[in-house]
């Protein structure tokens, strides 16, 4: 039997010790039961640890081999998959978080072809279910990896070859059913290679129709099997492809309306993907709420000097607080949560490093949540916004929005009596206010 507990030797379950503790393996701010704006902190943040970065990746990068030397990576096939499962659930329970997330290929024995894939994936579902029942850890979302296998080099649903589309559809069907069976709360689709490397070899009209078709098939199947959670598209502008069709929230919204998918599909927003798209994370979150498609968040950050997904733990207080304000004031997560799509650096080779990353990450979110609470309770920010737009709740504003024609509006202005006075936007005052609570 694989000694999963041995890997974590000397690391006790992590508990809350408060901001003054010297213990680096304790939470300073993440206090699951603390009430924040009437709701437990854990229920606000709904933190989830992901399988892929922490248990699958061995530390390789494009210039070098794996550095982590994890004992389960030395095993093969089903034995490897089962050892990894034990390691993962030891980790989740030591963190004390409610959720985890996985791709099909993360949890199963490696497969060469689709027949093997089907067998190997099916074989790990009972053991996963047993671990979930034993520990009470729940599934935030499941997904299919339809970007790593060489067959997906030119895309999954957007592949020029319908046989590849069929393989992706098979993986999505199986992963969606597995997610449903395991009580998962959402199902994610990140279009890793749903884009292009050059337009010279790409028919974008066909490819977008194919992507729309795959999504429609997934929606149809979700209803057929009675899966209640939303499907979540995860926008990203590029990497690994030069251009990815699900560029950012507003682009995804346009796609969902075009293919009539708005009732069933929302977004899973990732901080680092917002950065890559040249957007801020609070922009992405605000747009998702504005369009009614906010689903979940992959918490991580990039590096301003690097143009790729460095997937570092998200530790930027101002940024987190700005994002948190939008989440909280719009009612928070429904089925989503903060999934840690984040990884330790390649030199962080010890088991303890995995904990430092996740502890620091959730503590940073907790601080952001508390700052957002203070800022909303203070009231200045929301009162300012209300006052700034007050004209639109008044007679003229309502008349413009609901009744008036262009002619009537112009006639009113031409008759005199409308002479707008400039008012300060108060950006510095608001930034100071934010800084006061962070
Ligand atoms: C990659 C994505 C990926 C998704 C799940 O950039 O973030 O990890 O979250 O497929
Ligand atoms: Ni992600
Ligand atoms: Ni990513």
XYZ file of C-alpha atoms and ligand atoms in Angstrom:
450
model
C 0.000 0.000 0.000
C 1.291 3.490 -0.923
C 2.299 5.569 2.083
C 0.464 8.830 1.375
C 0.605 10.107 4.955
C 4.387 9.586 4.931
C 4.790 12.186 2.200
C 3.275 14.796 4.521
C 5.265 13.716 7.556
C 5.484 16.504 10.118
C 2.659 18.550 8.579
C -0.427 18.639 10.756
C -3.861 19.650 9.494
C -3.786 23.409 8.957
C -5.846 25.501 11.328
C -6.654 29.152 11.891
C -4.317 30.812 14.406
C -4.955 34.493 13.668
C -2.840 37.347 12.240
C -0.263 37.276 15.039
C 0.847 33.685 14.767
C 4.458 32.853 13.886
C 3.508 29.449 12.567
C 4.006 29.435 8.779
C 1.773 26.374 8.510
C -1.327 28.057 9.937
C -4.018 30.335 8.540
C -3.704 33.945 9.645
C -6.856 35.296 7.992
C -8.783 32.344 6.572
C -11.171 31.562 9.403
C -13.797 29.309 7.809
C -16.559 29.956 10.356
C -16.102 33.703 10.753
C -19.217 35.574 9.688
C -18.653 38.130 6.958
C -21.672 40.148 5.802
C -23.900 37.499 7.322
C -22.272 34.481 5.680
C -19.461 32.109 6.761
C -16.099 32.934 5.215
C -15.868 29.438 3.747
C -19.246 29.916 2.076
C -18.053 33.178 0.528
C -14.754 31.828 -0.768
C -15.645 28.182 -1.464
C -11.951 27.345 -1.928
C -10.956 24.443 -4.132
C -7.561 22.809 -4.677
C -6.829 21.560 -8.161
C -5.407 18.193 -9.072
C -3.289 19.042 -12.095
C -0.664 21.527 -10.896
C -0.091 19.927 -7.533
C -0.285 16.192 -8.152
C 0.307 15.704 -11.892
C 2.962 18.225 -12.825
C 6.463 17.020 -11.955
C 8.165 20.408 -12.253
C 9.281 20.150 -15.896
C 9.506 23.299 -18.002
C 10.370 23.827 -21.675
C 14.084 23.829 -20.864
C 14.295 21.202 -18.189
C 13.067 17.952 -16.715
C 10.907 17.474 -13.633
C 12.404 18.641 -10.354
C 9.848 17.416 -7.835
C 10.712 13.757 -7.437
C 7.282 12.815 -6.110
C 7.079 9.187 -4.998
C 3.810 8.472 -6.866
C 5.309 9.608 -10.188
C 7.609 6.588 -10.043
C 4.579 4.262 -10.249
C 2.653 3.315 -13.368
C -0.881 2.761 -14.588
C -3.692 2.211 -12.137
C -1.281 1.926 -9.185
C -0.019 5.441 -9.967
C -3.561 6.775 -10.293
C -4.610 5.284 -6.958
C -1.481 6.497 -5.149
C -2.053 9.992 -6.536
C -5.642 9.867 -5.357
C -4.556 9.094 -1.807
C -1.934 11.815 -1.898
C -4.494 14.303 -3.191
C -7.121 13.572 -0.569
C -4.511 13.661 2.227
C -3.687 17.149 0.966
C -7.304 18.331 0.677
C -8.161 17.163 4.173
C -5.025 18.694 5.691
C -5.947 22.023 4.100
C -9.506 21.608 5.405
C -11.023 23.059 2.239
C -14.470 22.040 1.013
C -13.693 21.461 -2.696
C -11.365 20.055 -5.321
C -11.334 20.062 -9.141
C -9.909 17.726 -11.796
C -9.517 16.902 -15.501
C -10.269 13.326 -16.581
C -6.626 12.634 -17.454
C -5.392 13.981 -14.101
C -7.038 11.247 -12.098
C -6.743 8.171 -14.323
C -4.046 5.797 -15.559
C -2.544 7.179 -18.776
C -4.197 5.986 -22.001
C -2.871 5.685 -25.534
C -6.209 5.630 -27.335
C -9.898 6.282 -26.716
C -10.767 2.673 -25.881
C -8.092 2.642 -23.185
C -9.180 6.113 -22.075
C -12.725 4.890 -21.564
C -11.604 1.886 -19.481
C -9.039 3.741 -17.392
C -11.275 6.685 -16.583
C -14.155 4.414 -15.582
C -11.849 2.421 -13.312
C -10.904 5.379 -11.090
C -14.430 6.691 -10.414
C -15.297 4.263 -7.598
C -12.071 5.052 -5.725
C -12.701 8.802 -6.123
C -16.217 8.431 -4.838
C -14.959 6.427 -1.857
C -12.419 9.142 -0.972
C -15.068 11.853 -1.257
C -17.396 9.927 1.028
C -14.614 9.220 3.516
C -13.431 12.824 3.729
C -16.487 14.941 2.862
C -14.450 16.876 0.272
C -16.737 17.882 -2.610
C -16.196 18.427 -6.297
C -16.360 22.073 -7.404
C -16.019 21.121 -11.029
C -14.878 18.436 -13.371
C -13.579 18.848 -16.906
C -12.071 16.933 -19.815
C -8.550 17.567 -20.971
C -9.020 17.860 -24.733
C -5.773 19.688 -25.417
C -2.800 17.561 -24.223
C -3.046 14.386 -26.307
C -1.310 14.790 -29.717
C -4.616 14.149 -31.508
C -5.728 17.604 -30.290
C -2.782 19.523 -31.732
C -5.108 21.367 -34.157
C -7.922 21.775 -31.658
C -10.692 19.583 -30.232
C -14.110 20.758 -31.462
C -12.446 23.213 -33.828
C -10.276 20.532 -35.442
C -10.320 20.222 -39.250
C -10.897 16.466 -38.750
C -14.347 15.401 -37.471
C -12.823 12.219 -36.005
C -10.966 14.401 -33.528
C -14.218 16.228 -32.715
C -15.760 12.817 -32.024
C -12.980 11.873 -29.594
C -13.357 15.179 -27.738
C -17.140 14.677 -27.595
C -16.547 11.248 -26.072
C -14.243 12.613 -23.386
C -16.680 15.440 -22.631
C -19.579 13.037 -22.345
C -17.639 10.809 -19.952
C -16.275 13.670 -17.845
C -19.689 15.355 -17.634
C -21.313 12.105 -16.514
C -18.527 11.508 -13.981
C -18.922 15.058 -12.634
C -22.656 14.458 -12.300
C -22.161 11.135 -10.571
C -19.682 12.653 -8.098
C -22.069 15.494 -7.241
C -19.941 18.151 -8.961
C -21.397 21.665 -8.840
C -20.204 22.889 -12.253
C -18.688 21.516 -15.420
C -15.835 23.493 -17.047
C -14.763 23.788 -20.670
C -11.468 25.494 -21.245
C -10.810 25.661 -24.974
C -7.073 25.100 -24.747
C -6.512 24.708 -28.469
C -9.840 26.037 -29.720
C -8.215 28.762 -31.777
C -5.425 28.938 -34.319
C -1.703 29.334 -34.811
C -2.103 30.943 -38.241
C -5.121 32.085 -40.245
C -3.376 30.730 -43.359
C -4.512 27.217 -42.456
C -7.748 28.093 -40.647
C -11.402 28.388 -41.676
C -12.754 30.431 -38.776
C -16.356 30.269 -40.003
C -16.419 26.487 -39.818
C -14.441 26.346 -36.583
C -16.800 28.638 -34.677
C -19.790 26.637 -35.911
C -18.067 23.465 -34.710
C -17.399 25.016 -31.311
C -21.045 26.099 -31.100
C -22.111 22.582 -32.044
C -19.984 20.980 -29.307
C -21.386 23.340 -26.698
C -24.949 22.656 -27.827
C -24.344 18.917 -27.640
C -22.946 19.279 -24.122
C -25.953 21.369 -23.050
C -28.354 18.827 -24.515
C -26.572 15.998 -22.697
C -26.463 17.886 -19.424
C -30.269 18.109 -19.520
C -30.609 14.502 -20.570
C -28.675 13.203 -17.561
C -30.202 15.757 -15.177
C -27.011 17.626 -14.323
C -28.180 20.792 -12.600
C -24.981 22.843 -12.458
C -23.937 25.273 -15.183
C -21.411 24.588 -17.911
C -18.604 27.115 -17.566
C -16.469 28.380 -20.414
C -13.058 29.566 -19.266
C -11.947 32.555 -21.366
C -8.293 32.911 -22.307
C -6.918 34.970 -25.209
C -3.930 32.803 -26.172
C -1.470 30.151 -25.002
C -0.945 27.513 -26.188
C -2.485 28.796 -29.428
C -1.698 32.206 -30.871
C -5.372 33.110 -30.650
C -8.102 31.432 -28.643
C -11.729 32.037 -29.657
C -12.932 32.375 -26.024
C -10.874 35.529 -25.710
C -12.503 37.236 -22.734
C -15.878 37.561 -21.053
C -17.487 39.880 -23.561
C -16.273 37.783 -26.480
C -17.690 34.659 -24.851
C -20.978 36.461 -24.274
C -21.201 37.247 -27.987
C -20.491 33.613 -28.826
C -23.093 32.325 -26.354
C -25.766 34.621 -27.736
C -24.925 33.715 -31.305
C -25.369 29.989 -30.587
C -28.274 30.473 -28.169
C -26.485 29.027 -25.145
C -27.067 31.749 -22.567
C -29.494 29.745 -20.429
C -27.009 27.005 -19.644
C -23.494 28.365 -19.969
C -21.589 30.850 -17.807
C -17.928 31.712 -17.350
C -15.099 30.498 -15.170
C -12.792 33.513 -14.957
C -9.077 33.108 -14.378
C -7.004 35.982 -13.045
C -3.951 35.247 -15.168
C -6.108 34.894 -18.296
C -7.568 38.353 -17.680
C -4.005 39.692 -17.489
C -3.080 37.959 -20.752
C -6.147 39.480 -22.424
C -5.008 42.943 -21.369
C -7.925 43.196 -18.947
C -7.998 43.529 -15.201
C -9.646 40.763 -13.192
C -12.223 43.138 -11.710
C -13.132 44.133 -15.281
C -13.774 40.496 -16.185
C -15.835 39.944 -13.039
C -17.840 43.144 -13.524
C -18.562 42.212 -17.156
C -19.636 38.706 -16.181
C -22.135 40.069 -13.657
C -23.325 42.750 -16.048
C -24.062 40.098 -18.664
C -25.517 37.634 -16.164
C -22.911 34.928 -16.796
C -20.701 34.981 -13.699
C -19.961 31.410 -12.651
C -16.664 30.696 -10.917
C -13.070 31.903 -10.549
C -9.680 30.294 -11.108
C -7.508 32.155 -8.640
C -3.932 32.760 -9.692
C -1.780 35.529 -11.097
C 0.706 36.084 -13.881
C 3.888 38.061 -13.828
C 3.878 41.499 -15.442
C 7.170 40.636 -17.183
C 5.947 37.353 -18.645
C 3.374 36.921 -21.380
C 2.215 33.468 -20.360
C 0.219 31.683 -17.680
C 2.677 31.524 -14.784
C -0.163 30.370 -12.499
C 1.316 31.804 -9.329
C -0.677 32.056 -6.147
C -2.734 35.253 -6.178
C -1.207 37.616 -3.612
C -2.111 41.131 -4.731
C -4.223 42.808 -2.061
C -5.558 45.775 -4.081
C -6.368 43.603 -7.048
C -8.052 40.943 -4.940
C -10.100 43.518 -3.037
C -11.295 45.248 -6.204
C -12.408 41.861 -7.521
C -13.951 40.815 -4.247
C -16.055 43.981 -4.055
C -17.753 43.067 -7.325
C -18.308 39.476 -6.288
C -19.729 40.360 -2.896
C -21.934 43.268 -3.921
C -23.471 41.159 -6.679
C -24.436 38.382 -4.304
C -21.346 36.177 -4.488
C -20.892 32.685 -5.848
C -23.906 30.477 -6.466
C -22.394 27.212 -7.693
C -18.867 28.534 -8.245
C -15.957 29.164 -5.933
C -12.273 30.108 -5.887
C -10.472 27.232 -7.522
C -6.712 27.423 -7.020
C -5.516 26.939 -10.579
C -2.112 27.862 -9.201
C 1.157 26.102 -8.697
C 4.350 26.363 -6.707
C 7.552 27.306 -8.512
C 9.848 24.653 -9.929
C 12.387 25.204 -7.161
C 9.741 24.751 -4.454
C 10.275 21.022 -4.240
C 9.071 20.101 -0.748
C 5.672 18.960 0.465
C 5.622 21.992 2.780
C 5.873 24.303 -0.261
C 2.504 23.016 -1.487
C 1.012 24.120 1.813
C 2.743 27.502 1.877
C 1.285 28.255 -1.542
C -2.280 27.310 -0.693
C -2.216 28.818 2.795
C -0.878 32.139 1.511
C -3.326 32.130 -1.368
C -6.441 31.577 0.708
C -5.219 34.012 3.359
C -4.858 36.675 0.660
C -8.429 36.009 -0.492
C -9.663 36.178 3.093
C -7.999 39.554 3.583
C -9.532 40.801 0.354
C -12.935 39.624 1.497
C -12.588 41.409 4.832
C -11.438 44.587 3.097
C -14.420 44.395 0.735
C -16.714 43.942 3.721
C -15.242 47.028 5.419
C -15.530 49.086 2.252
C -19.142 48.091 1.645
C -20.075 48.604 5.296
C -18.529 52.064 5.224
C -21.083 52.977 2.589
C -19.199 55.859 0.940
C -18.416 53.871 -2.190
C -21.946 52.713 -2.927
C -23.451 56.086 -1.985
C -21.047 57.780 -4.393
C -22.034 55.466 -7.239
C -25.721 55.921 -6.551
C -25.391 59.666 -6.500
C -23.253 59.718 -9.640
C -25.997 58.076 -11.675
C -28.954 59.632 -9.843
C -30.067 61.502 -12.969
C -30.907 58.196 -14.603
C -33.376 57.355 -11.852
C -34.958 60.753 -12.292
C -37.528 62.007 -14.762
C -35.191 62.878 -17.629
C -33.191 59.672 -17.351
C -36.277 57.475 -17.251
C -37.886 59.334 -20.118
C -34.750 58.848 -22.279
C -34.458 55.168 -21.470
C -38.122 54.273 -21.802
C -40.145 56.647 -23.970
C -38.304 59.331 -25.853
C -37.441 59.363 -29.556
C -34.291 60.943 -30.899
C -36.426 63.792 -32.264
C -38.088 64.436 -28.920
C -34.789 64.438 -27.053
C -33.275 66.846 -29.573
C -36.357 69.090 -29.440
C -36.017 69.362 -25.688
C -32.368 70.359 -25.886
C -32.981 72.755 -28.774
C -35.662 74.547 -26.754
C -33.001 75.405 -24.117
C -33.098 74.556 -20.433
C -30.685 71.601 -20.642
C -27.160 72.646 -19.730
C -25.180 69.841 -18.021
C -22.667 70.887 -15.377
C -19.376 68.908 -15.137
C -18.866 66.960 -11.914
C -15.723 65.345 -10.556
C -15.303 61.605 -11.061
C -13.408 61.508 -7.716
C -11.053 58.740 -8.786
C -8.292 59.651 -6.322
C -10.727 59.959 -3.440
C -12.111 56.485 -4.259
C -8.644 54.970 -4.630
C -7.703 56.385 -1.226
C -10.844 54.904 0.212
C -9.978 51.469 -1.193
C -6.445 51.749 0.117
C -7.790 52.571 3.567
C -9.516 49.205 3.872
C -6.877 47.007 2.232
C -5.191 26.797 -18.567
C -6.444 26.695 -17.842
C -6.793 25.293 -17.369
C -8.263 25.209 -17.030
C -8.799 23.822 -16.962
O -4.678 27.880 -18.793
O -6.421 27.595 -16.781
O -5.992 24.916 -16.299
O -8.546 25.844 -15.852
O -8.689 23.129 -18.132
Ni -7.881 27.649 -15.249
Ni -4.826 29.122 -17.018
